[in-house]
Coordinates of C-alpha atoms in Angstrom, one line a residue:
X64 CA -26.4 -5.7 11.7
X65 CA -29.0 -4.9 9.1
X66 CA -28.9 -6.7 5.8
X67 CA -30.4 -5.3 2.6
X68 CA -33.8 -6.5 1.5
X69 CA -36.0 -5.9 -1.5
X70 CA -38.5 -3.2 -0.6
X71 CA -40.6 -0.6 -2.3
X72 CA -38.1 2.0 -1.1
X73 CA -35.3 0.3 -3.1
X74 CA -37.2 0.4 -6.3
X75 CA -39.3 3.5 -6.4
X76 CA -42.4 1.8 -4.8
X77 CA -42.6 -1.1 -7.3
X78 CA -42.4 -4.6 -5.9
X79 CA -40.1 -6.8 -8.1
X80 CA -41.1 -10.4 -8.8
X81 CA -38.8 -13.3 -7.9
X82 CA -38.3 -14.0 -11.6
X83 CA -36.9 -10.6 -12.2
X84 CA -34.6 -11.1 -9.2
X85 CA -33.4 -14.4 -10.6
X86 CA -32.7 -12.9 -14.0
X87 CA -30.7 -10.1 -12.3
X88 CA -28.6 -12.6 -10.4
X89 CA -28.1 -14.7 -13.5
X90 CA -26.9 -11.7 -15.4
X91 CA -24.4 -11.0 -12.5
X92 CA -23.0 -14.6 -12.8
X93 CA -22.8 -14.3 -16.6
X94 CA -20.6 -11.3 -16.2
X95 CA -18.3 -13.3 -14.0
X96 CA -19.4 -12.0 -10.6
X97 CA -20.6 -14.4 -7.9
X98 CA -23.8 -13.7 -5.9
X99 CA -23.1 -13.7 -2.2
X100 CA -25.2 -14.3 0.9
X101 CA -27.2 -11.1 1.6
X102 CA -26.6 -10.0 -2.0
X103 CA -29.5 -8.3 -3.7
X104 CA -27.7 -7.7 -7.0
X105 CA -27.3 -4.4 -8.8
X106 CA -27.0 -1.0 -7.1
X107 CA -29.5 0.6 -4.6
X108 CA -30.1 4.1 -5.8
X109 CA -31.4 5.3 -2.4
X110 CA -28.4 4.4 -0.2
X111 CA -28.5 3.2 3.4
X112 CA -31.1 4.3 6.0
X113 CA -30.2 6.8 8.6
X114 CA -27.8 5.4 11.3
X115 CA -26.5 2.8 8.8
X116 CA -23.5 2.6 6.5
X117 CA -23.3 0.7 3.3
X118 CA -20.5 -1.9 2.8
X119 CA -20.1 -2.6 -0.9
X120 CA -18.2 -5.8 -2.0
X121 CA -16.5 -4.9 -5.3
X122 CA -14.7 -6.6 -8.1
X123 CA -12.6 -3.7 -9.4
X124 CA -15.2 -1.0 -10.1
X125 CA -18.1 -3.4 -10.4
X126 CA -20.3 -4.1 -7.3
X127 CA -20.8 -7.7 -6.5
X128 CA -23.1 -7.2 -3.5
X129 CA -23.8 -4.8 -0.6
X130 CA -25.0 -4.9 2.9
X131 CA -26.0 -2.1 5.3
X132 CA -24.5 -2.1 8.7
X133 CA -25.5 -0.1 11.7
X134 CA -22.9 2.6 12.4
X135 CA -20.3 1.2 14.9
X136 CA -21.2 -2.3 13.9
X137 CA -19.2 -4.9 12.1
X138 CA -19.8 -6.5 8.7
X139 CA -19.8 -10.3 8.4
X140 CA -17.4 -11.9 6.0
X141 CA -19.4 -13.3 3.0
X142 CA -20.1 -17.0 3.6
X143 CA -19.0 -17.9 0.1
X144 CA -16.0 -16.6 -1.8
X145 CA -16.7 -15.0 -5.2
X146 CA -15.4 -16.7 -8.3
X147 CA -14.2 -15.7 -11.7
X148 CA -13.3 -17.8 -14.6
X149 CA -9.5 -18.1 -15.0
X150 CA -8.8 -16.6 -11.6
X151 CA -8.3 -17.7 -8.0
X152 CA -9.9 -15.7 -5.2
X153 CA -7.2 -14.6 -2.7
X154 CA -8.8 -12.4 0.0
X155 CA -10.9 -9.3 0.6
X156 CA -8.9 -6.1 0.5
X157 CA -9.5 -2.6 2.0
X158 CA -7.9 -0.8 -0.9
X159 CA -8.4 -1.1 -4.7
X160 CA -4.6 -1.5 -5.0
X161 CA -4.9 -4.8 -3.0
X162 CA -2.2 -3.8 -0.6
X163 CA -4.1 -3.9 2.7
X164 CA -6.3 -6.9 3.7
X165 CA -9.8 -5.9 4.9
X166 CA -10.3 -6.3 8.7
X167 CA -13.7 -7.8 9.4
X168 CA -13.3 -6.9 13.0
X169 CA -13.2 -3.2 12.1
X170 CA -16.1 -1.0 13.3
X171 CA -18.0 0.5 10.3
X172 CA -18.4 4.2 10.6
X173 CA -19.0 5.2 7.0
X174 CA -19.9 3.8 3.6
X175 CA -17.1 1.4 2.8
X176 CA -15.9 -0.6 -0.2
X177 CA -14.3 -4.0 0.1
X178 CA -12.4 -5.3 -2.9
X179 CA -12.2 -8.9 -4.1
X180 CA -8.6 -9.9 -4.9
X181 CA -8.3 -12.3 -7.8
X182 CA -5.1 -13.8 -9.0
X183 CA -4.7 -15.1 -12.6
X184 CA -4.4 -18.8 -13.0
X185 CA -2.2 -18.4 -16.1
X186 CA 1.0 -20.3 -15.7
X187 CA 4.2 -18.4 -15.1
X188 CA 7.3 -19.8 -16.8
X189 CA 10.0 -17.8 -15.1
X190 CA 12.8 -19.3 -13.1
X191 CA 12.7 -17.7 -9.7
X192 CA 15.6 -17.7 -7.2
X193 CA 16.8 -15.9 -4.1
X194 CA 19.9 -13.6 -3.7
X195 CA 21.1 -12.2 -0.4
X196 CA 23.5 -12.5 2.4
X197 CA 24.0 -14.7 5.5
X198 CA 26.6 -14.2 8.2
X199 CA 25.7 -17.6 9.6
X200 CA 25.5 -20.1 6.7
X201 CA 26.8 -20.7 3.2
X202 CA 23.4 -20.5 1.5
X203 CA 24.3 -17.3 -0.4
X204 CA 28.0 -18.0 -0.6
X205 CA 28.2 -18.6 -4.3
X206 CA 25.9 -15.8 -5.6
X207 CA 25.4 -13.3 -2.7
X208 CA 23.9 -10.1 -4.1
X209 CA 25.3 -10.7 -7.6
X210 CA 24.4 -8.3 -10.4
X211 CA 21.7 -10.2 -12.2
X212 CA 21.2 -9.2 -15.8
X213 CA 18.2 -10.0 -17.9
X214 CA 18.5 -13.4 -19.5
X215 CA 20.6 -15.2 -16.8
X216 CA 21.0 -18.8 -17.7
X217 CA 18.9 -20.8 -15.1
X218 CA 21.4 -23.7 -15.4
X219 CA 24.0 -21.6 -13.7
X220 CA 22.0 -21.2 -10.5
X221 CA 22.8 -23.3 -7.4
X222 CA 19.9 -25.6 -6.7
X223 CA 19.7 -24.5 -3.1
X224 CA 18.7 -21.0 -4.0
X225 CA 16.3 -21.9 -6.8
X226 CA 12.5 -22.0 -6.1
X227 CA 10.7 -25.1 -7.2
X228 CA 7.8 -24.8 -9.6
X229 CA 4.5 -26.5 -8.6
X230 CA 3.5 -29.4 -10.8
X231 CA -0.1 -28.6 -10.4
X232 CA -0.3 -24.9 -10.1
X233 CA 1.7 -22.9 -12.6
X234 CA 1.9 -19.7 -10.6
X235 CA 3.2 -21.3 -7.4
X236 CA 7.0 -21.5 -6.6
X237 CA 8.5 -22.7 -3.3
X238 CA 11.8 -22.9 -1.6
X239 CA 12.6 -24.7 1.7
X240 CA 15.9 -24.1 3.5
X241 CA 17.5 -23.3 6.9
X242 CA 17.6 -19.6 7.5
X243 CA 19.3 -17.8 10.4
X244 CA 18.5 -14.6 12.2
X245 CA 19.9 -11.7 10.3
X246 CA 19.8 -13.4 6.9
X247 CA 18.5 -11.0 4.2
X248 CA 17.3 -11.8 0.7
X249 CA 15.2 -10.8 -2.3
X250 CA 13.4 -13.0 -4.9
X251 CA 14.3 -12.4 -8.6
X252 CA 13.8 -14.2 -11.9
X253 CA 16.2 -14.9 -14.7
X254 CA 14.3 -12.9 -17.3
X255 CA 13.8 -9.6 -15.4
X256 CA 16.8 -9.7 -13.0
X257 CA 16.8 -6.7 -10.6
X258 CA 14.1 -4.9 -12.6
X259 CA 11.4 -7.0 -11.1
X260 CA 12.6 -8.2 -7.7
X261 CA 10.2 -9.4 -4.9
X262 CA 10.9 -7.9 -1.5
X263 CA 9.3 -7.7 1.9
X264 CA 6.4 -5.6 0.7
X265 CA 5.1 -8.7 -1.2
X266 CA 4.8 -10.7 2.0
X267 CA 1.1 -11.6 2.6
X268 CA -0.6 -8.9 4.6
X269 CA -1.6 -11.4 7.3
X270 CA 2.1 -12.3 7.8
X271 CA 3.6 -8.8 7.8
X272 CA 4.7 -7.7 11.3
X273 CA 6.7 -4.9 12.9
X274 CA 7.2 -6.8 16.1
X275 CA 10.7 -7.2 17.4
X276 CA 10.3 -10.9 17.7
X277 CA 8.7 -11.4 14.3
X278 CA 9.9 -14.5 12.5
X279 CA 10.3 -12.5 9.2
X280 CA 10.6 -8.8 9.0
X281 CA 11.6 -5.9 6.7
X282 CA 15.3 -5.7 6.3
X283 CA 15.5 -2.2 4.7
X284 CA 17.6 -1.8 1.6
X285 CA 16.1 -1.3 -1.8
X286 CA 13.0 0.8 -1.4
X287 CA 13.5 0.9 2.3
X288 CA 10.2 0.0 4.0
X289 CA 8.4 -0.5 0.7
X290 CA 7.7 -3.3 -1.8
X291 CA 11.4 -3.9 -2.6
X292 CA 12.8 -3.8 1.0
X293 CA 14.9 -6.8 1.9
X294 CA 13.2 -9.8 3.4
X295 CA 15.0 -10.4 6.7
X296 CA 14.9 -13.5 9.0
X297 CA 14.1 -12.5 12.6
X298 CA 14.0 -16.0 14.1
X299 CA 16.3 -18.8 12.9
X300 CA 14.5 -21.8 11.6
X301 CA 13.7 -24.1 8.7
X302 CA 11.3 -22.1 6.5
X303 CA 9.3 -22.7 3.4
X304 CA 8.7 -19.6 1.3
X305 CA 5.9 -19.7 -1.3
X306 CA 5.8 -17.3 -4.2
X307 CA 2.4 -16.9 -5.9
X308 CA 2.8 -15.1 -9.2
X309 CA 0.0 -13.1 -10.8
X310 CA 0.4 -12.8 -14.5
X311 CA -1.8 -9.6 -14.3
X312 CA 0.9 -8.1 -12.0
X313 CA -1.6 -7.2 -9.2
X314 CA -1.5 -9.9 -6.6
X315 CA 1.9 -11.4 -6.7
X316 CA 2.8 -12.2 -3.1
X317 CA 4.9 -14.3 -0.8
X318 CA 3.8 -16.4 2.2
X319 CA 6.0 -18.4 4.5
X320 CA 5.8 -21.0 7.3
X321 CA 8.4 -21.9 9.9
X322 CA 8.7 -25.7 9.8
X323 CA 10.9 -26.0 12.8
X324 CA 14.4 -25.3 14.1
X325 CA 17.3 -24.8 11.7
X326 CA 20.3 -27.1 11.9
X327 CA 22.7 -26.1 14.7
X328 CA 25.9 -24.6 13.3
X329 CA 29.4 -25.1 14.5
X330 CA 30.9 -22.2 16.5
X331 CA 33.0 -20.3 14.0
X332 CA 34.5 -16.8 14.1
X333 CA 34.9 -13.7 12.0
X334 CA 38.3 -11.9 12.4
X335 CA 38.9 -8.1 12.1
X336 CA 42.0 -6.1 12.4
X337 CA 42.3 -3.2 15.0
X338 CA 45.2 -0.9 15.6
X339 CA 46.8 2.4 16.4
X340 CA 46.7 3.7 12.9
X341 CA 44.6 1.2 11.0
X342 CA 41.5 1.9 13.0
X343 CA 42.7 4.5 15.6
X344 CA 42.0 1.8 18.2
X345 CA 38.3 1.8 17.3
X346 CA 36.4 -1.5 17.0
X347 CA 35.6 -1.4 13.2
X348 CA 33.5 -4.5 12.6
X349 CA 33.1 -3.7 8.9
X350 CA 34.0 -5.4 5.6
X351 CA 37.1 -3.2 5.1
X352 CA 38.8 -4.7 8.2
X353 CA 37.3 -8.2 8.0
X354 CA 39.3 -11.3 7.1
X355 CA 37.9 -13.5 4.3
X356 CA 37.6 -17.2 4.7
X357 CA 36.5 -20.2 2.7
X358 CA 36.6 -22.9 5.3
X359 CA 36.4 -21.0 8.7
X360 CA 39.8 -22.3 9.5
X361 CA 42.1 -20.1 7.5
X362 CA 41.4 -16.3 7.2
X363 CA 43.2 -13.8 5.0
X364 CA 43.3 -10.0 4.8
X365 CA 45.5 -7.8 2.6
X366 CA 45.6 -4.2 3.7
X367 CA 47.8 -1.1 3.9
X368 CA 49.7 -0.5 7.2
X369 CA 51.7 2.5 8.5
X370 CA 55.2 2.1 9.8
X371 CA 55.5 0.8 13.4
X372 CA 51.7 0.5 13.6
X373 CA 50.7 -1.5 16.7
X374 CA 47.7 -3.8 16.1
X375 CA 45.6 -6.7 17.3
X376 CA 42.5 -8.5 16.2
X377 CA 38.8 -8.7 17.1
X378 CA 36.5 -11.7 16.8
X379 CA 32.8 -12.1 16.6
X380 CA 30.9 -15.3 16.4
X381 CA 29.8 -16.1 12.9
X382 CA 26.4 -14.5 12.3
X383 CA 27.1 -11.8 14.9
X384 CA 28.5 -8.6 13.3
X385 CA 27.6 -6.4 16.2
X386 CA 30.2 -4.6 18.3
X387 CA 30.1 -7.4 20.9
X388 CA 33.6 -8.3 20.1
X389 CA 36.4 -10.3 21.8
X390 CA 40.0 -9.1 21.5
X391 CA 42.8 -11.4 20.3
X392 CA 46.4 -10.4 20.7
X393 CA 49.9 -11.9 21.1
X394 CA 49.0 -13.5 24.4
X395 CA 46.7 -16.0 22.6
X396 CA 47.9 -15.9 19.0
X397 CA 51.4 -17.1 18.1
X398 CA 53.5 -15.7 15.3
X399 CA 54.5 -18.1 12.5
X400 CA 58.2 -18.9 12.4
X401 CA 58.8 -18.4 8.6
X402 CA 61.2 -15.7 7.3
X403 CA 58.5 -13.5 5.7
X404 CA 56.6 -13.2 9.0
X405 CA 59.8 -12.5 11.0
X406 CA 60.6 -9.7 8.6
X407 CA 57.1 -8.2 8.5
X408 CA 55.9 -8.1 12.1
X409 CA 57.0 -8.7 15.7
X410 CA 55.5 -9.2 19.1
X411 CA 57.4 -6.8 21.4
X412 CA 58.3 -7.9 24.8
X413 CA 56.0 -6.4 27.5
X414 CA 53.3 -5.5 25.0
X415 CA 50.1 -7.5 24.3
X416 CA 50.0 -6.1 20.7
X417 CA 51.7 -7.0 17.4
X418 CA 53.8 -4.4 15.7
X419 CA 54.7 -3.7 12.0
X420 CA 58.4 -4.3 11.6
X421 CA 58.8 -4.0 7.8
X422 CA 57.9 -0.4 7.3
X423 CA 55.0 1.3 5.6
X424 CA 53.4 -0.7 2.8
X425 CA 50.8 -3.4 1.9
X426 CA 50.7 -6.5 4.1
X427 CA 48.9 -9.9 3.7
X428 CA 47.9 -11.4 7.0
X429 CA 46.9 -15.1 7.4
X430 CA 45.3 -16.4 10.6
X431 CA 45.1 -20.2 10.9
X432 CA 43.1 -22.1 13.5
X433 CA 44.6 -25.4 14.4
X434 CA 42.8 -28.6 15.4
X435 CA 44.5 -28.3 18.8
X436 CA 42.8 -24.9 19.4
X437 CA 46.0 -23.0 18.6
X438 CA 45.8 -19.8 16.5
X439 CA 48.8 -18.7 14.4
X440 CA 49.4 -15.4 12.6
X441 CA 51.5 -15.4 9.4
X442 CA 52.4 -12.1 7.7
X443 CA 54.1 -11.0 4.5
X444 CA 54.8 -7.6 3.0
X445 CA 53.5 -7.7 -0.5
X446 CA 54.3 -4.1 -1.6
X447 CA 56.4 -1.2 -0.3
X448 CA 53.6 1.2 -1.0
X449 CA 50.1 1.6 0.4
X450 CA 47.1 0.7 -1.8
X451 CA 46.0 3.7 -3.8
X452 CA 42.4 4.8 -4.3
X453 CA 40.4 7.7 -5.6
X454 CA 37.8 9.2 -3.2
X455 CA 34.5 10.9 -4.0
X456 CA 31.6 12.5 -2.2
X457 CA 28.1 11.9 -3.6
X458 CA 24.6 12.3 -2.3
X459 CA 21.5 14.4 -2.2
X460 CA 23.2 17.7 -2.0
X461 CA 22.2 21.3 -3.0
X462 CA 19.2 20.1 -5.0
X463 CA 20.9 17.3 -6.8
X464 CA 18.9 14.2 -5.8
X465 CA 20.4 11.7 -8.3
X466 CA 23.2 10.3 -6.2
X467 CA 25.1 9.9 -9.4
X468 CA 27.4 13.0 -9.5
X469 CA 30.7 12.3 -7.7
X470 CA 32.7 15.2 -6.3
X471 CA 36.4 14.3 -6.3
X472 CA 38.5 14.6 -3.1
X473 CA 42.1 15.7 -3.3
X474 CA 45.2 14.5 -1.4
X475 CA 46.4 17.0 1.2
X476 CA 49.7 17.6 3.0
X477 CA 48.4 15.7 6.0
X478 CA 48.1 12.5 3.9
X479 CA 44.3 12.6 3.9
X480 CA 41.9 13.2 1.0
X481 CA 39.6 16.3 1.5
X482 CA 37.0 18.4 -0.1
X483 CA 35.3 21.7 1.0
X484 CA 31.6 21.9 0.4
X485 CA 28.7 24.3 1.1
X486 CA 25.9 22.1 2.3
X487 CA 22.3 22.8 3.2
X488 CA 20.2 21.5 6.1
X489 CA 18.8 17.9 5.3
X490 CA 21.5 17.3 2.6
X491 CA 22.7 13.7 2.8
X492 CA 26.0 12.3 1.5
X493 CA 28.4 9.4 1.6
X494 CA 32.0 8.8 0.5
X495 CA 32.8 6.2 -2.2
X496 CA 36.1 4.6 -3.0
X497 CA 37.4 3.5 -6.5
X498 CA 40.6 2.1 -7.7
X499 CA 43.2 4.7 -8.6
X500 CA 42.6 6.1 -12.1
X501 CA 39.5 4.1 -12.7
X502 CA 37.5 6.3 -15.2
X503 CA 34.3 4.4 -14.5
X504 CA 34.7 5.1 -10.7
X505 CA 33.6 1.6 -9.8
X506 CA 33.1 1.5 -6.1
X507 CA 35.4 -1.0 -4.4
X508 CA 35.1 -0.1 -0.7
X509 CA 32.0 1.2 1.2
X510 CA 33.1 4.2 3.3
X511 CA 29.9 5.2 5.0
X512 CA 28.7 5.7 8.5
X513 CA 30.5 2.8 10.2
X514 CA 33.9 4.0 9.0
X515 CA 33.5 7.4 10.7
X516 CA 35.9 8.6 13.3
X517 CA 33.1 9.6 15.7
X518 CA 35.4 11.9 17.8
X519 CA 36.0 14.0 14.7
X520 CA 32.5 14.5 13.2
X521 CA 30.9 17.9 13.1
X522 CA 28.1 18.4 15.6
X523 CA 26.1 19.7 12.6
X524 CA 26.1 16.3 11.0
X525 CA 23.8 13.5 12.1
X526 CA 25.3 10.0 11.9
X527 CA 22.3 7.9 13.0
X528 CA 21.0 7.0 9.5
X529 CA 22.4 5.2 6.6
X530 CA 24.2 8.3 5.3
X531 CA 25.8 11.5 6.8
X532 CA 22.9 14.0 7.1
X533 CA 23.5 17.8 7.6
X534 CA 21.4 19.3 10.4
X535 CA 22.4 23.0 9.8
X536 CA 23.6 24.8 6.7
X537 CA 27.4 25.5 6.8
X538 CA 30.7 25.1 5.0
X539 CA 32.2 21.8 5.7
X540 CA 35.6 20.2 5.3
X541 CA 35.2 16.5 4.7
X542 CA 38.3 14.3 5.0
X543 CA 39.1 10.6 4.8
X544 CA 42.2 8.7 5.9
X545 CA 43.2 6.5 2.9
X546 CA 44.7 3.8 5.2
X547 CA 42.1 3.6 8.0
X548 CA 39.2 4.7 5.8
X549 CA 38.0 6.8 8.7
X550 CA 36.0 9.9 7.9
X551 CA 36.3 13.3 9.6
X552 CA 33.9 16.2 9.1
X553 CA 34.5 19.8 10.4
X554 CA 31.9 22.6 10.1
X555 CA 33.0 26.2 9.9
X556 CA 30.6 27.0 12.8
X557 CA 30.9 23.9 14.9
X558 CA 30.5 24.2 18.6
X559 CA 32.2 21.2 20.1
X560 CA 31.2 20.1 23.6
X561 CA 33.8 18.1 25.4
X562 CA 32.6 15.9 28.2
X563 CA 35.3 15.9 30.8
X564 CA 35.0 13.4 33.7
X565 CA 36.7 11.5 36.4
X566 CA 36.8 7.9 35.2
X567 CA 37.6 4.8 37.2
X568 CA 36.5 2.7 40.2
X569 CA 35.1 5.5 42.3
X570 CA 32.9 5.7 45.4
X571 CA 33.4 2.1 46.1
X572 CA 32.5 0.9 42.6
X573 CA 34.2 -2.3 41.3
X574 CA 34.1 -1.5 37.6
X575 CA 35.5 1.4 35.6
X576 CA 32.8 4.0 34.9
X577 CA 32.3 7.8 34.7
X578 CA 31.9 9.7 37.9
X579 CA 31.3 13.4 38.1
X580 CA 31.6 15.2 34.8
X581 CA 31.4 18.6 33.2
X582 CA 30.6 19.9 29.7
X583 CA 33.2 22.3 28.3
X584 CA 32.4 24.0 25.0
X585 CA 35.2 24.7 22.5
X586 CA 33.9 28.3 22.0
X587 CA 34.4 29.1 25.7
X588 CA 36.8 32.0 26.5
X589 CA 38.9 29.5 28.5
X590 CA 38.6 25.8 28.1
X591 CA 38.4 25.1 31.8
X592 CA 36.1 23.8 34.5
X593 CA 35.9 21.9 37.7
X594 CA 34.1 18.9 39.2
X595 CA 33.7 17.6 42.7
X596 CA 33.6 13.9 43.6
X597 CA 33.1 11.9 46.9
X598 CA 35.8 9.2 47.1
X599 CA 36.4 6.2 49.3
X600 CA 39.7 4.6 50.3
X601 CA 40.9 2.3 47.6
X602 CA 39.2 4.1 44.7
X603 CA 41.3 4.2 41.6
X604 CA 40.8 6.6 38.7
X605 CA 42.1 9.0 36.1
X606 CA 40.4 11.6 33.9
X607 CA 39.1 11.6 30.3
X608 CA 37.5 13.8 27.7
X609 CA 34.9 12.5 25.2
X610 CA 33.2 13.7 22.1
X611 CA 30.1 12.0 20.7
X612 CA 30.6 9.2 23.3
X613 CA 34.1 8.5 22.2
X614 CA 37.2 9.0 24.4
X615 CA 39.7 11.5 23.0
X616 CA 41.9 12.6 25.9
X617 CA 43.2 10.6 28.9
X618 CA 45.0 12.0 31.9
X619 CA 46.4 10.7 35.2
X620 CA 49.3 11.2 37.6
X621 CA 51.9 10.2 35.0
X622 CA 51.1 13.3 32.9
X623 CA 52.8 16.7 33.3
X624 CA 50.3 19.2 34.6
X625 CA 49.0 16.9 37.5
X626 CA 48.9 18.6 40.8
X627 CA 47.8 16.3 43.6
X628 CA 46.9 16.8 47.2
X629 CA 46.9 15.0 50.5
X630 CA 44.7 11.8 50.4
X631 CA 45.6 11.0 46.8
X632 CA 48.7 9.1 45.6
X633 CA 50.1 7.3 42.6
X634 CA 52.4 7.8 39.7
X635 CA 50.0 6.4 37.1
X636 CA 46.3 5.9 38.0
X637 CA 45.4 7.8 41.1
X638 CA 44.5 5.9 44.3
X639 CA 42.6 7.3 47.3
X640 CA 44.2 6.9 50.7
X641 CA 41.8 9.2 52.6
X642 CA 38.1 9.2 52.1
X643 CA 36.5 12.6 51.4
X644 CA 35.1 15.0 48.9
X645 CA 37.7 16.3 46.3
X646 CA 37.6 19.1 43.8
X647 CA 39.4 18.8 40.4
X648 CA 40.1 21.9 38.2
X649 CA 40.7 21.1 34.5
X650 CA 42.3 22.9 31.6
X651 CA 41.9 21.4 28.2
X652 CA 42.8 22.2 24.6
X653 CA 40.4 22.9 21.8
X654 CA 41.0 19.3 20.5
X655 CA 40.0 17.8 23.9
X656 CA 43.5 17.1 25.2
X657 CA 43.6 17.6 29.0
X658 CA 46.5 20.0 29.8
X659 CA 46.3 20.0 33.5
X660 CA 44.3 18.8 36.5
X661 CA 44.7 20.3 40.0
X662 CA 43.3 18.4 43.0
X663 CA 42.1 19.8 46.3
X664 CA 40.2 18.7 49.4
X665 CA 36.7 20.2 49.8
X666 CA 36.3 21.4 53.4
X667 CA 33.0 22.2 55.0

């Protein structure tokens, strides 16, 4: 590394006396800039020598010092931090916006500016607190993501979510609590509310990480990936979060430290309903199907149910809202013996499911976990009609990027709400739900991607993001079932591919899985095809069709249209009695239903 020195070259051939140099440095200090090691003060009009790059240490637009570094070399961090009256030095930054910390291990290849980050020492008098969600603890139970208006009374805030103000440093606020993996939150104050929230983008640059095992990560949400993205806990633990407020509004930031493990929580469960009509037998681990609980012993859900609907329940461990679910049916859950329950539901003999007995309407279900590990279901019909809602489509569509205009859906003869729309490639949309007749259209149920019937979604619509996204311009019919809240989308020019396969314990396998399969497109002249499969004695199987990874059609020897052959037997699932290679010829309908399967032995 080459450091700057006073030379004739720097000052037009005139040697400067030490007194002049001292005066220059004194002037720098008087202006509030600190002289650093290897600092010559002022600007060098000639620039660096050939093969060198100049690194200028800046306070805003004013140069504090500079040093010349050989190209490909590294610049040393100044041995002393600069100082400025009324401010605390934070760190050196690579950008004048103070968003990226400067990396002193970086190889210098060109003239570079490094910016001193100063935070005002002026005391901040706001009351800061956290709002968010936790599927594991009750930290956010009282406030959650409440709508915080300006002027919120600090006395109404729970102590456990309020940041404590430092007694010695007026711009420092801290909170210490047990946080669990998946917890998400933002920091807000009672004066500004949601207009000035602090999200993941305010985390200190040294602590930001995109690693899968990061203790704290970006949780998306507001300003996804930017300043206002949710702060998400990646590793459970007891954390202290420190908020440093800059009254100048430039270097407000958050740091954190994991103090140790969080308290171990009791094993508790979330309950969700699942049924023939209510979810079309899909696992819908979503708020609409979730039971509410106050004590994790008694769970309640009021929801519309179709006549004779068969249903069961799903559980996930508290804190785990993934699709790793456990089924709960009448074999492990007993019906209560009260009259309302007896009139509302039944557990038919020979079936593992419960069944609606009281006809179509609105039902309230109560699940109670006993101290003796028993689980009881109580039910009551609360209305003879289904809950009524209004449904709307909104989004970034046809040039309207506001997401405020709602396009009303209308009730059709099939009992579903629908709308026909011309949409362009890259348009995004979602469906919102409001109480019937609500002129303000206040959204009461989220009906987005997780509520979609994946088997009935256009192949011209992408479902991987937060919204439905159009991949090719077309005319679409968008529908929603007002009971299950499941969305269907059909494009005028859809080309549906049905994956038709043998499914079961095949070729000696012990678990049910797909064997040979064929893709059949719905625009084919005839929806037919064939597969061959080597089978062993004892193999057991049937056939199925899938769309978007979801099973639609199921077929075995119990169905009309089955034509077997020697070596295969069974009146339900098919069992192999003679090992060999078999051919199966399919005919399916446009909706994926298997019409017939003809089996034959492949001979060499």
